[in-house]
């Protein structure tokens, strides 16, 4: 079997083919995110010159993933310039050129939540921390959509004592994304976004950042009770964040929830790095592709 996948991000879109299993990527190509017409046309042409058995499409949101909605398959109210109300599935040729091919459409965070989800567990939360913060949720083995889909990166959180940073979210200022996305961290440290990877591990901004990501984790633990939280995205390449986040989570919970996974000894198996690292998004989309074929 050949699985095809498309992962749409704010900076770039990625296409890939995998053979046999979603992890076994045999071809991968990146396209810059310019205008919907230009980017989606290039991807459609790429897909059109290849053979595959199913396709998974996972994009940044908000999206409409309700199958009977008139705007199903759209990126809807995104603040991303030029991409509001983009009919992604139609522009990719899902309804004509590829109409005989099974497909699935979901967010670029729900898809990795599916691929990171362990079969012996019923739930998993996937958090990506980059220029934006997104949360995907799998509950009872299925990705959560509900009225829209989780947008927990914009959750309101408690402000760390003494923190006067105004936040960078254009909608909410001090939501999680506004306080600790890579854009926020760069602004806090007064460096360019591109210089962030060179910032020292000892800079105090990492502890502040870990506090807010931990706050998001705690709120997810208290609301959806996930059996595992997986962290990915560009900012999470910073290894020291994991220990700091785990420590803040335990401190914020303050022994309220008594579980083996929420102890000093075991929390490193509960809050984990993505096993697919920088390919978490596209592997997630390839998992969607497999699901599309399996549920045909
Ligand atoms: Zn926000």
PDB file of C-alpha atoms and ligand atoms in Angstrom:
ATOM      1  CA  UNK A   1       0.000   0.000   0.000  1.00  0.00           C
ATOM      2  CA  UNK A   2       1.139   3.528  -0.723  1.00  0.00           C
ATOM      3  CA  UNK A   3      -0.178   6.222   1.611  1.00  0.00           C
ATOM      4  CA  UNK A   4      -0.134   9.862   0.485  1.00  0.00           C
ATOM      5  CA  UNK A   5      -0.366  12.788   2.863  1.00  0.00           C
ATOM      6  CA  UNK A   6      -0.495  16.555   2.844  1.00  0.00           C
ATOM      7  CA  UNK A   7       0.360  18.601   5.911  1.00  0.00           C
ATOM      8  CA  UNK A   8      -0.491  22.295   5.729  1.00  0.00           C
ATOM      9  CA  UNK A   9       1.388  24.721   7.947  1.00  0.00           C
ATOM     10  CA  UNK A  10       1.609  28.476   8.185  1.00  0.00           C
ATOM     11  CA  UNK A  11       5.170  28.557   6.842  1.00  0.00           C
ATOM     12  CA  UNK A  12       5.183  25.545   4.541  1.00  0.00           C
ATOM     13  CA  UNK A  13       3.140  22.636   3.256  1.00  0.00           C
ATOM     14  CA  UNK A  14       4.608  19.139   3.174  1.00  0.00           C
ATOM     15  CA  UNK A  15       3.626  16.234   0.914  1.00  0.00           C
ATOM     16  CA  UNK A  16       4.795  12.688   1.443  1.00  0.00           C
ATOM     17  CA  UNK A  17       4.327   9.115   0.337  1.00  0.00           C
ATOM     18  CA  UNK A  18       4.830   6.163   2.672  1.00  0.00           C
ATOM     19  CA  UNK A  19       4.922   2.492   1.782  1.00  0.00           C
ATOM     20  CA  UNK A  20       3.403  -0.259   3.944  1.00  0.00           C
ATOM     21  CA  UNK A  21       3.278   1.754   7.168  1.00  0.00           C
ATOM     22  CA  UNK A  22       2.751   5.491   7.764  1.00  0.00           C
ATOM     23  CA  UNK A  23       6.243   5.801   9.304  1.00  0.00           C
ATOM     24  CA  UNK A  24       7.997   4.388   6.244  1.00  0.00           C
ATOM     25  CA  UNK A  25       8.309   7.610   4.240  1.00  0.00           C
ATOM     26  CA  UNK A  26       9.666   7.002   0.745  1.00  0.00           C
ATOM     27  CA  UNK A  27       9.267  10.508  -0.663  1.00  0.00           C
ATOM     28  CA  UNK A  28       8.808  13.915   0.916  1.00  0.00           C
ATOM     29  CA  UNK A  29       8.576  17.410  -0.565  1.00  0.00           C
ATOM     30  CA  UNK A  30       8.114  20.860   0.993  1.00  0.00           C
ATOM     31  CA  UNK A  31       6.271  23.791  -0.585  1.00  0.00           C
ATOM     32  CA  UNK A  32       6.345  27.334   0.821  1.00  0.00           C
ATOM     33  CA  UNK A  33       2.992  28.695   2.055  1.00  0.00           C
ATOM     34  CA  UNK A  34       2.277  31.574  -0.342  1.00  0.00           C
ATOM     35  CA  UNK A  35      -1.244  32.066  -1.689  1.00  0.00           C
ATOM     36  CA  UNK A  36      -3.818  29.249  -1.568  1.00  0.00           C
ATOM     37  CA  UNK A  37      -4.000  29.130  -5.381  1.00  0.00           C
ATOM     38  CA  UNK A  38      -0.243  28.871  -5.848  1.00  0.00           C
ATOM     39  CA  UNK A  39       0.523  26.491  -2.977  1.00  0.00           C
ATOM     40  CA  UNK A  40      -2.424  24.132  -3.443  1.00  0.00           C
ATOM     41  CA  UNK A  41      -1.959  24.067  -7.229  1.00  0.00           C
ATOM     42  CA  UNK A  42       1.676  22.985  -6.777  1.00  0.00           C
ATOM     43  CA  UNK A  43       0.654  20.241  -4.326  1.00  0.00           C
ATOM     44  CA  UNK A  44      -2.124  19.030  -6.615  1.00  0.00           C
ATOM     45  CA  UNK A  45       0.379  18.758  -9.463  1.00  0.00           C
ATOM     46  CA  UNK A  46       2.785  16.843  -7.198  1.00  0.00           C
ATOM     47  CA  UNK A  47       0.054  14.403  -6.162  1.00  0.00           C
ATOM     48  CA  UNK A  48      -1.188  14.086  -9.761  1.00  0.00           C
ATOM     49  CA  UNK A  49       2.145  12.737 -10.949  1.00  0.00           C
ATOM     50  CA  UNK A  50       2.245   9.973  -8.329  1.00  0.00           C
ATOM     51  CA  UNK A  51       0.299   6.803  -7.550  1.00  0.00           C
ATOM     52  CA  UNK A  52      -1.158   6.099  -4.110  1.00  0.00           C
ATOM     53  CA  UNK A  53      -4.017   4.224  -2.442  1.00  0.00           C
ATOM     54  CA  UNK A  54      -5.322   6.804   0.046  1.00  0.00           C
ATOM     55  CA  UNK A  55      -4.684  10.322   1.197  1.00  0.00           C
ATOM     56  CA  UNK A  56      -4.632  12.114   4.547  1.00  0.00           C
ATOM     57  CA  UNK A  57      -4.868  15.892   4.690  1.00  0.00           C
ATOM     58  CA  UNK A  58      -4.019  17.695   7.927  1.00  0.00           C
ATOM     59  CA  UNK A  59      -3.826  21.475   8.012  1.00  0.00           C
ATOM     60  CA  UNK A  60      -3.568  24.442  10.318  1.00  0.00           C
ATOM     61  CA  UNK A  61      -6.922  25.733  11.475  1.00  0.00           C
ATOM     62  CA  UNK A  62      -9.456  26.614  12.271  1.00  0.00           C
ATOM     63  CA  UNK A  63     -10.868  24.126   9.768  1.00  0.00           C
ATOM     64  CA  UNK A  64     -14.314  22.688   9.119  1.00  0.00           C
ATOM     65  CA  UNK A  65     -14.091  18.897   9.564  1.00  0.00           C
ATOM     66  CA  UNK A  66     -17.860  18.286   9.914  1.00  0.00           C
ATOM     67  CA  UNK A  67     -18.665  16.021   6.935  1.00  0.00           C
ATOM     68  CA  UNK A  68     -22.192  17.382   6.314  1.00  0.00           C
ATOM     69  CA  UNK A  69     -21.322  21.048   6.628  1.00  0.00           C
ATOM     70  CA  UNK A  70     -21.430  23.225   3.473  1.00  0.00           C
ATOM     71  CA  UNK A  71     -17.902  24.385   4.300  1.00  0.00           C
ATOM     72  CA  UNK A  72     -16.497  20.905   5.039  1.00  0.00           C
ATOM     73  CA  UNK A  73     -12.874  20.731   3.901  1.00  0.00           C
ATOM     74  CA  UNK A  74     -12.282  24.448   4.337  1.00  0.00           C
ATOM     75  CA  UNK A  75      -9.687  26.337   6.318  1.00  0.00           C
ATOM     76  CA  UNK A  76     -12.201  28.796   7.793  1.00  0.00           C
ATOM     77  CA  UNK A  77     -11.533  31.802  10.042  1.00  0.00           C
ATOM     78  CA  UNK A  78      -7.738  31.652  10.061  1.00  0.00           C
ATOM     79  CA  UNK A  79      -5.857  34.895  10.699  1.00  0.00           C
ATOM     80  CA  UNK A  80      -3.288  33.676   8.131  1.00  0.00           C
ATOM     81  CA  UNK A  81      -3.354  36.347   5.420  1.00  0.00           C
ATOM     82  CA  UNK A  82      -5.194  35.273   2.245  1.00  0.00           C
ATOM     83  CA  UNK A  83      -6.177  31.841   3.592  1.00  0.00           C
ATOM     84  CA  UNK A  84      -9.559  32.672   5.161  1.00  0.00           C
ATOM     85  CA  UNK A  85     -12.342  30.441   3.754  1.00  0.00           C
ATOM     86  CA  UNK A  86     -10.071  28.336   1.553  1.00  0.00           C
ATOM     87  CA  UNK A  87     -11.690  25.196   0.126  1.00  0.00           C
ATOM     88  CA  UNK A  88      -8.617  23.013   0.593  1.00  0.00           C
ATOM     89  CA  UNK A  89     -10.168  19.712  -0.486  1.00  0.00           C
ATOM     90  CA  UNK A  90     -11.676  21.120  -3.683  1.00  0.00           C
ATOM     91  CA  UNK A  91      -8.454  22.913  -4.646  1.00  0.00           C
ATOM     92  CA  UNK A  92      -6.446  19.734  -4.066  1.00  0.00           C
ATOM     93  CA  UNK A  93      -8.714  17.835  -6.461  1.00  0.00           C
ATOM     94  CA  UNK A  94     -10.212  15.516  -3.826  1.00  0.00           C
ATOM     95  CA  UNK A  95     -13.692  15.774  -5.453  1.00  0.00           C
ATOM     96  CA  UNK A  96     -12.625  15.303  -9.077  1.00  0.00           C
ATOM     97  CA  UNK A  97      -9.085  14.235  -9.991  1.00  0.00           C
ATOM     98  CA  UNK A  98      -8.751  12.016  -6.896  1.00  0.00           C
ATOM     99  CA  UNK A  99     -12.427  11.231  -6.335  1.00  0.00           C
ATOM    100  CA  UNK A 100     -11.931   7.451  -6.295  1.00  0.00           C
ATOM    101  CA  UNK A 101      -9.268   7.669  -3.575  1.00  0.00           C
ATOM    102  CA  UNK A 102     -10.277   7.354   0.102  1.00  0.00           C
ATOM    103  CA  UNK A 103      -9.306  10.417   2.125  1.00  0.00           C
ATOM    104  CA  UNK A 104      -9.522  11.939   5.585  1.00  0.00           C
ATOM    105  CA  UNK A 105      -9.263  15.575   6.637  1.00  0.00           C
ATOM    106  CA  UNK A 106      -8.314  16.831  10.098  1.00  0.00           C
ATOM    107  CA  UNK A 107      -6.227  19.439  11.893  1.00  0.00           C
ATOM    108  CA  UNK A 108      -2.430  19.382  11.871  1.00  0.00           C
ATOM    109  CA  UNK A 109      -2.563  18.633  15.607  1.00  0.00           C
ATOM    110  CA  UNK A 110      -5.337  16.030  15.743  1.00  0.00           C
ATOM    111  CA  UNK A 111      -3.467  13.988  13.111  1.00  0.00           C
ATOM    112  CA  UNK A 112      -0.273  13.683  15.222  1.00  0.00           C
ATOM    113  CA  UNK A 113      -2.413  12.946  18.288  1.00  0.00           C
ATOM    114  CA  UNK A 114      -3.677   9.914  16.326  1.00  0.00           C
ATOM    115  CA  UNK A 115      -0.196   8.756  15.344  1.00  0.00           C
ATOM    116  CA  UNK A 116       1.267   9.289  18.831  1.00  0.00           C
ATOM    117  CA  UNK A 117      -1.684   7.602  20.529  1.00  0.00           C
ATOM    118  CA  UNK A 118      -0.729   4.183  21.980  1.00  0.00           C
ATOM    119  CA  UNK A 119      -3.101   1.357  21.028  1.00  0.00           C
ATOM    120  CA  UNK A 120      -3.271   0.088  24.621  1.00  0.00           C
ATOM    121  CA  UNK A 121      -4.418   3.523  25.826  1.00  0.00           C
ATOM    122  CA  UNK A 122      -7.704   5.266  25.076  1.00  0.00           C
ATOM    123  CA  UNK A 123      -6.490   8.846  25.012  1.00  0.00           C
ATOM    124  CA  UNK A 124      -3.629  11.122  24.037  1.00  0.00           C
ATOM    125  CA  UNK A 125      -3.041  14.869  23.874  1.00  0.00           C
ATOM    126  CA  UNK A 126      -0.593  16.279  21.353  1.00  0.00           C
ATOM    127  CA  UNK A 127       0.725  19.801  21.877  1.00  0.00           C
ATOM    128  CA  UNK A 128       2.767  21.612  19.269  1.00  0.00           C
ATOM    129  CA  UNK A 129       4.732  24.665  20.331  1.00  0.00           C
ATOM    130  CA  UNK A 130       6.076  26.781  17.502  1.00  0.00           C
ATOM    131  CA  UNK A 131       5.084  30.171  16.107  1.00  0.00           C
ATOM    132  CA  UNK A 132       1.608  29.075  17.205  1.00  0.00           C
ATOM    133  CA  UNK A 133       0.473  26.612  19.847  1.00  0.00           C
ATOM    134  CA  UNK A 134      -1.952  23.856  18.928  1.00  0.00           C
ATOM    135  CA  UNK A 135      -3.520  20.963  20.783  1.00  0.00           C
ATOM    136  CA  UNK A 136      -4.843  17.760  19.232  1.00  0.00           C
ATOM    137  CA  UNK A 137      -6.859  15.291  21.257  1.00  0.00           C
ATOM    138  CA  UNK A 138      -7.671  11.628  20.833  1.00  0.00           C
ATOM    139  CA  UNK A 139     -10.314  10.316  23.207  1.00  0.00           C
ATOM    140  CA  UNK A 140     -11.609   6.738  23.100  1.00  0.00           C
ATOM    141  CA  UNK A 141      -9.349   6.150  20.108  1.00  0.00           C
ATOM    142  CA  UNK A 142     -10.862   8.939  17.993  1.00  0.00           C
ATOM    143  CA  UNK A 143      -9.777  12.509  17.341  1.00  0.00           C
ATOM    144  CA  UNK A 144     -11.991  15.100  19.024  1.00  0.00           C
ATOM    145  CA  UNK A 145     -14.018  17.452  16.821  1.00  0.00           C
ATOM    146  CA  UNK A 146     -17.160  18.420  18.694  1.00  0.00           C
ATOM    147  CA  UNK A 147     -18.611  21.747  17.546  1.00  0.00           C
ATOM    148  CA  UNK A 148     -15.308  22.640  15.826  1.00  0.00           C
ATOM    149  CA  UNK A 149     -12.111  21.048  17.187  1.00  0.00           C
ATOM    150  CA  UNK A 150      -9.927  21.775  20.201  1.00  0.00           C
ATOM    151  CA  UNK A 151      -8.193  25.176  20.080  1.00  0.00           C
ATOM    152  CA  UNK A 152      -6.572  24.847  23.487  1.00  0.00           C
ATOM    153  CA  UNK A 153      -3.465  26.795  22.475  1.00  0.00           C
ATOM    154  CA  UNK A 154      -5.625  29.870  23.024  1.00  0.00           C
ATOM    155  CA  UNK A 155      -6.680  28.794  26.505  1.00  0.00           C
ATOM    156  CA  UNK A 156      -6.723  31.457  29.218  1.00  0.00           C
ATOM    157  CA  UNK A 157      -4.182  30.654  31.921  1.00  0.00           C
ATOM    158  CA  UNK A 158      -2.942  32.046  35.218  1.00  0.00           C
ATOM    159  CA  UNK A 159      -0.142  34.579  34.842  1.00  0.00           C
ATOM    160  CA  UNK A 160       3.114  33.692  36.571  1.00  0.00           C
ATOM    161  CA  UNK A 161       3.822  35.924  39.543  1.00  0.00           C
ATOM    162  CA  UNK A 162       5.744  39.029  38.513  1.00  0.00           C
ATOM    163  CA  UNK A 163       5.319  38.426  34.758  1.00  0.00           C
ATOM    164  CA  UNK A 164       4.442  41.736  33.082  1.00  0.00           C
ATOM    165  CA  UNK A 165       4.799  40.530  29.469  1.00  0.00           C
ATOM    166  CA  UNK A 166       1.722  41.801  27.551  1.00  0.00           C
ATOM    167  CA  UNK A 167       1.354  38.674  25.364  1.00  0.00           C
ATOM    168  CA  UNK A 168       1.454  38.500  21.567  1.00  0.00           C
ATOM    169  CA  UNK A 169      -1.834  36.825  20.578  1.00  0.00           C
ATOM    170  CA  UNK A 170      -3.728  39.274  18.394  1.00  0.00           C
ATOM    171  CA  UNK A 171      -7.024  37.893  19.656  1.00  0.00           C
ATOM    172  CA  UNK A 172      -6.358  37.425  23.377  1.00  0.00           C
ATOM    173  CA  UNK A 173      -2.993  38.918  24.262  1.00  0.00           C
ATOM    174  CA  UNK A 174      -2.162  36.714  27.229  1.00  0.00           C
ATOM    175  CA  UNK A 175      -3.497  33.282  26.194  1.00  0.00           C
ATOM    176  CA  UNK A 176      -1.047  30.325  26.231  1.00  0.00           C
ATOM    177  CA  UNK A 177       0.042  31.062  22.645  1.00  0.00           C
ATOM    178  CA  UNK A 178       0.360  34.745  23.464  1.00  0.00           C
ATOM    179  CA  UNK A 179       2.633  34.002  26.407  1.00  0.00           C
ATOM    180  CA  UNK A 180       4.925  31.204  25.222  1.00  0.00           C
ATOM    181  CA  UNK A 181       4.822  30.583  21.463  1.00  0.00           C
ATOM    182  CA  UNK A 182       8.250  30.950  19.856  1.00  0.00           C
ATOM    183  CA  UNK A 183       7.163  34.461  18.786  1.00  0.00           C
ATOM    184  CA  UNK A 184       6.422  35.319  22.437  1.00  0.00           C
ATOM    185  CA  UNK A 185       9.651  33.746  23.703  1.00  0.00           C
ATOM    186  CA  UNK A 186      11.719  35.659  21.115  1.00  0.00           C
ATOM    187  CA  UNK A 187       9.971  38.907  22.106  1.00  0.00           C
ATOM    188  CA  UNK A 188      10.579  38.187  25.784  1.00  0.00           C
ATOM    189  CA  UNK A 189      14.278  37.475  25.177  1.00  0.00           C
ATOM    190  CA  UNK A 190      14.501  40.431  22.742  1.00  0.00           C
ATOM    191  CA  UNK A 191      16.011  38.364  19.942  1.00  0.00           C
ATOM    192  CA  UNK A 192      14.887  37.689  16.376  1.00  0.00           C
ATOM    193  CA  UNK A 193      12.785  34.567  15.934  1.00  0.00           C
ATOM    194  CA  UNK A 194      15.527  33.072  13.738  1.00  0.00           C
ATOM    195  CA  UNK A 195      18.093  33.565  16.540  1.00  0.00           C
ATOM    196  CA  UNK A 196      15.986  31.757  19.143  1.00  0.00           C
ATOM    197  CA  UNK A 197      17.738  28.375  18.610  1.00  0.00           C
ATOM    198  CA  UNK A 198      21.032  30.067  19.594  1.00  0.00           C
ATOM    199  CA  UNK A 199      19.732  31.415  22.903  1.00  0.00           C
ATOM    200  CA  UNK A 200      21.530  29.893  25.886  1.00  0.00           C
ATOM    201  CA  UNK A 201      19.884  27.073  27.871  1.00  0.00           C
ATOM    202  CA  UNK A 202      20.518  29.126  31.002  1.00  0.00           C
ATOM    203  CA  UNK A 203      18.372  32.073  29.854  1.00  0.00           C
ATOM    204  CA  UNK A 204      15.541  32.644  32.333  1.00  0.00           C
ATOM    205  CA  UNK A 205      12.971  32.809  29.514  1.00  0.00           C
ATOM    206  CA  UNK A 206      12.935  28.997  29.281  1.00  0.00           C
ATOM    207  CA  UNK A 207      11.610  28.634  32.795  1.00  0.00           C
ATOM    208  CA  UNK A 208       8.857  31.171  32.084  1.00  0.00           C
ATOM    209  CA  UNK A 209       8.015  29.367  28.854  1.00  0.00           C
ATOM    210  CA  UNK A 210       7.925  26.003  30.670  1.00  0.00           C
ATOM    211  CA  UNK A 211       5.539  27.433  33.276  1.00  0.00           C
ATOM    212  CA  UNK A 212       2.970  28.371  30.616  1.00  0.00           C
ATOM    213  CA  UNK A 213       3.267  25.111  28.679  1.00  0.00           C
ATOM    214  CA  UNK A 214       2.894  23.300  32.032  1.00  0.00           C
ATOM    215  CA  UNK A 215      -0.233  25.355  32.762  1.00  0.00           C
ATOM    216  CA  UNK A 216      -1.696  24.164  29.469  1.00  0.00           C
ATOM    217  CA  UNK A 217      -0.790  20.553  30.361  1.00  0.00           C
ATOM    218  CA  UNK A 218      -2.398  20.897  33.799  1.00  0.00           C
ATOM    219  CA  UNK A 219      -5.628  22.259  32.340  1.00  0.00           C
ATOM    220  CA  UNK A 220      -5.720  19.381  29.856  1.00  0.00           C
ATOM    221  CA  UNK A 221      -5.083  16.880  32.681  1.00  0.00           C
ATOM    222  CA  UNK A 222      -7.941  18.422  34.671  1.00  0.00           C
ATOM    223  CA  UNK A 223     -10.419  18.549  31.784  1.00  0.00           C
ATOM    224  CA  UNK A 224      -9.801  15.632  29.433  1.00  0.00           C
ATOM    225  CA  UNK A 225      -7.676  13.360  31.635  1.00  0.00           C
ATOM    226  CA  UNK A 226      -5.299  12.204  28.893  1.00  0.00           C
ATOM    227  CA  UNK A 227      -3.201   9.071  29.471  1.00  0.00           C
ATOM    228  CA  UNK A 228      -0.243  10.699  27.716  1.00  0.00           C
ATOM    229  CA  UNK A 229       0.787  14.183  26.666  1.00  0.00           C
ATOM    230  CA  UNK A 230       3.113  14.392  23.673  1.00  0.00           C
ATOM    231  CA  UNK A 231       5.038  17.578  22.935  1.00  0.00           C
ATOM    232  CA  UNK A 232       6.298  18.588  19.513  1.00  0.00           C
ATOM    233  CA  UNK A 233       6.945  21.648  17.361  1.00  0.00           C
ATOM    234  CA  UNK A 234      10.030  23.763  16.783  1.00  0.00           C
ATOM    235  CA  UNK A 235      10.359  25.176  20.283  1.00  0.00           C
ATOM    236  CA  UNK A 236      10.302  21.685  21.793  1.00  0.00           C
ATOM    237  CA  UNK A 237      13.662  20.914  20.180  1.00  0.00           C
ATOM    238  CA  UNK A 238      14.945  22.676  23.300  1.00  0.00           C
ATOM    239  CA  UNK A 239      15.662  19.594  25.455  1.00  0.00           C
ATOM    240  CA  UNK A 240      15.804  21.410  28.806  1.00  0.00           C
ATOM    241  CA  UNK A 241      12.139  22.387  28.495  1.00  0.00           C
ATOM    242  CA  UNK A 242      10.895  18.842  29.155  1.00  0.00           C
ATOM    243  CA  UNK A 243      12.267  18.587  32.693  1.00  0.00           C
ATOM    244  CA  UNK A 244      11.160  22.123  33.516  1.00  0.00           C
ATOM    245  CA  UNK A 245       7.631  21.511  32.187  1.00  0.00           C
ATOM    246  CA  UNK A 246       7.298  18.257  34.188  1.00  0.00           C
ATOM    247  CA  UNK A 247       8.445  20.010  37.375  1.00  0.00           C
ATOM    248  CA  UNK A 248       5.980  22.873  36.883  1.00  0.00           C
ATOM    249  CA  UNK A 249       3.141  20.415  36.186  1.00  0.00           C
ATOM    250  CA  UNK A 250       3.761  18.574  39.476  1.00  0.00           C
ATOM    251  CA  UNK A 251       4.039  21.858  41.353  1.00  0.00           C
ATOM    252  CA  UNK A 252       0.847  23.313  39.840  1.00  0.00           C
ATOM    253  CA  UNK A 253      -1.143  20.118  40.507  1.00  0.00           C
ATOM    254  CA  UNK A 254       0.217  20.101  44.073  1.00  0.00           C
ATOM    255  CA  UNK A 255      -0.609  16.395  44.698  1.00  0.00           C
ATOM    256  CA  UNK A 256      -4.285  16.973  43.962  1.00  0.00           C
ATOM    257  CA  UNK A 257      -4.398  14.093  41.479  1.00  0.00           C
ATOM    258  CA  UNK A 258      -2.964  10.869  42.864  1.00  0.00           C
ATOM    259  CA  UNK A 259      -1.749   8.737  39.992  1.00  0.00           C
ATOM    260  CA  UNK A 260       1.463   6.770  39.429  1.00  0.00           C
ATOM    261  CA  UNK A 261       2.063   8.664  36.190  1.00  0.00           C
ATOM    262  CA  UNK A 262       2.004  11.976  38.047  1.00  0.00           C
ATOM    263  CA  UNK A 263       4.988  11.345  40.307  1.00  0.00           C
ATOM    264  CA  UNK A 264       8.591  12.558  40.110  1.00  0.00           C
ATOM    265  CA  UNK A 265       9.663   9.047  39.093  1.00  0.00           C
ATOM    266  CA  UNK A 266       7.106   8.449  36.356  1.00  0.00           C
ATOM    267  CA  UNK A 267       6.100  11.770  34.854  1.00  0.00           C
ATOM    268  CA  UNK A 268       8.816  11.439  32.193  1.00  0.00           C
ATOM    269  CA  UNK A 269       6.743   8.574  30.726  1.00  0.00           C
ATOM    270  CA  UNK A 270       3.579  10.702  30.807  1.00  0.00           C
ATOM    271  CA  UNK A 271       4.798  14.003  29.337  1.00  0.00           C
ATOM    272  CA  UNK A 272       6.995  12.924  26.443  1.00  0.00           C
ATOM    273  CA  UNK A 273       8.659  14.191  23.280  1.00  0.00           C
ATOM    274  CA  UNK A 274       7.151  13.240  19.941  1.00  0.00           C
ATOM    275  CA  UNK A 275       8.681   9.983  18.743  1.00  0.00           C
ATOM    276  CA  UNK A 276       8.602  11.347  15.195  1.00  0.00           C
ATOM    277  CA  UNK A 277      10.404  14.584  16.124  1.00  0.00           C
ATOM    278  CA  UNK A 278      10.251  17.143  13.299  1.00  0.00           C
ATOM    279  CA  UNK A 279       8.211  14.755  11.159  1.00  0.00           C
ATOM    280  CA  UNK A 280       5.356  14.490  13.703  1.00  0.00           C
ATOM    281  CA  UNK A 281       2.974  16.489  11.500  1.00  0.00           C
ATOM    282  CA  UNK A 282       3.486  14.633   8.246  1.00  0.00           C
ATOM    283  CA  UNK A 283       3.559  11.206   9.948  1.00  0.00           C
ATOM    284  CA  UNK A 284       0.239  12.200  11.555  1.00  0.00           C
ATOM    285  CA  UNK A 285      -1.184  13.026   8.128  1.00  0.00           C
ATOM    286  CA  UNK A 286       0.093   9.657   6.837  1.00  0.00           C
ATOM    287  CA  UNK A 287      -1.750   7.969   9.740  1.00  0.00           C
ATOM    288  CA  UNK A 288      -4.915   9.755   8.604  1.00  0.00           C
ATOM    289  CA  UNK A 289      -4.245   8.343   5.153  1.00  0.00           C
ATOM    290  CA  UNK A 290      -4.028   4.809   6.586  1.00  0.00           C
ATOM    291  CA  UNK A 291      -7.245   5.357   8.564  1.00  0.00           C
ATOM    292  CA  UNK A 292      -8.973   6.505   5.366  1.00  0.00           C
ATOM    293  CA  UNK A 293      -8.000   3.263   3.655  1.00  0.00           C
ATOM    294  CA  UNK A 294      -8.763   1.056   6.687  1.00  0.00           C
ATOM    295  CA  UNK A 295     -12.252   2.562   7.067  1.00  0.00           C
ATOM    296  CA  UNK A 296     -13.123   2.391   3.358  1.00  0.00           C
TER     297      UNK A 296
HETATM  298 ZN1  LIG B   1      -4.968  33.531  21.689  1.00  0.00          ZN
END
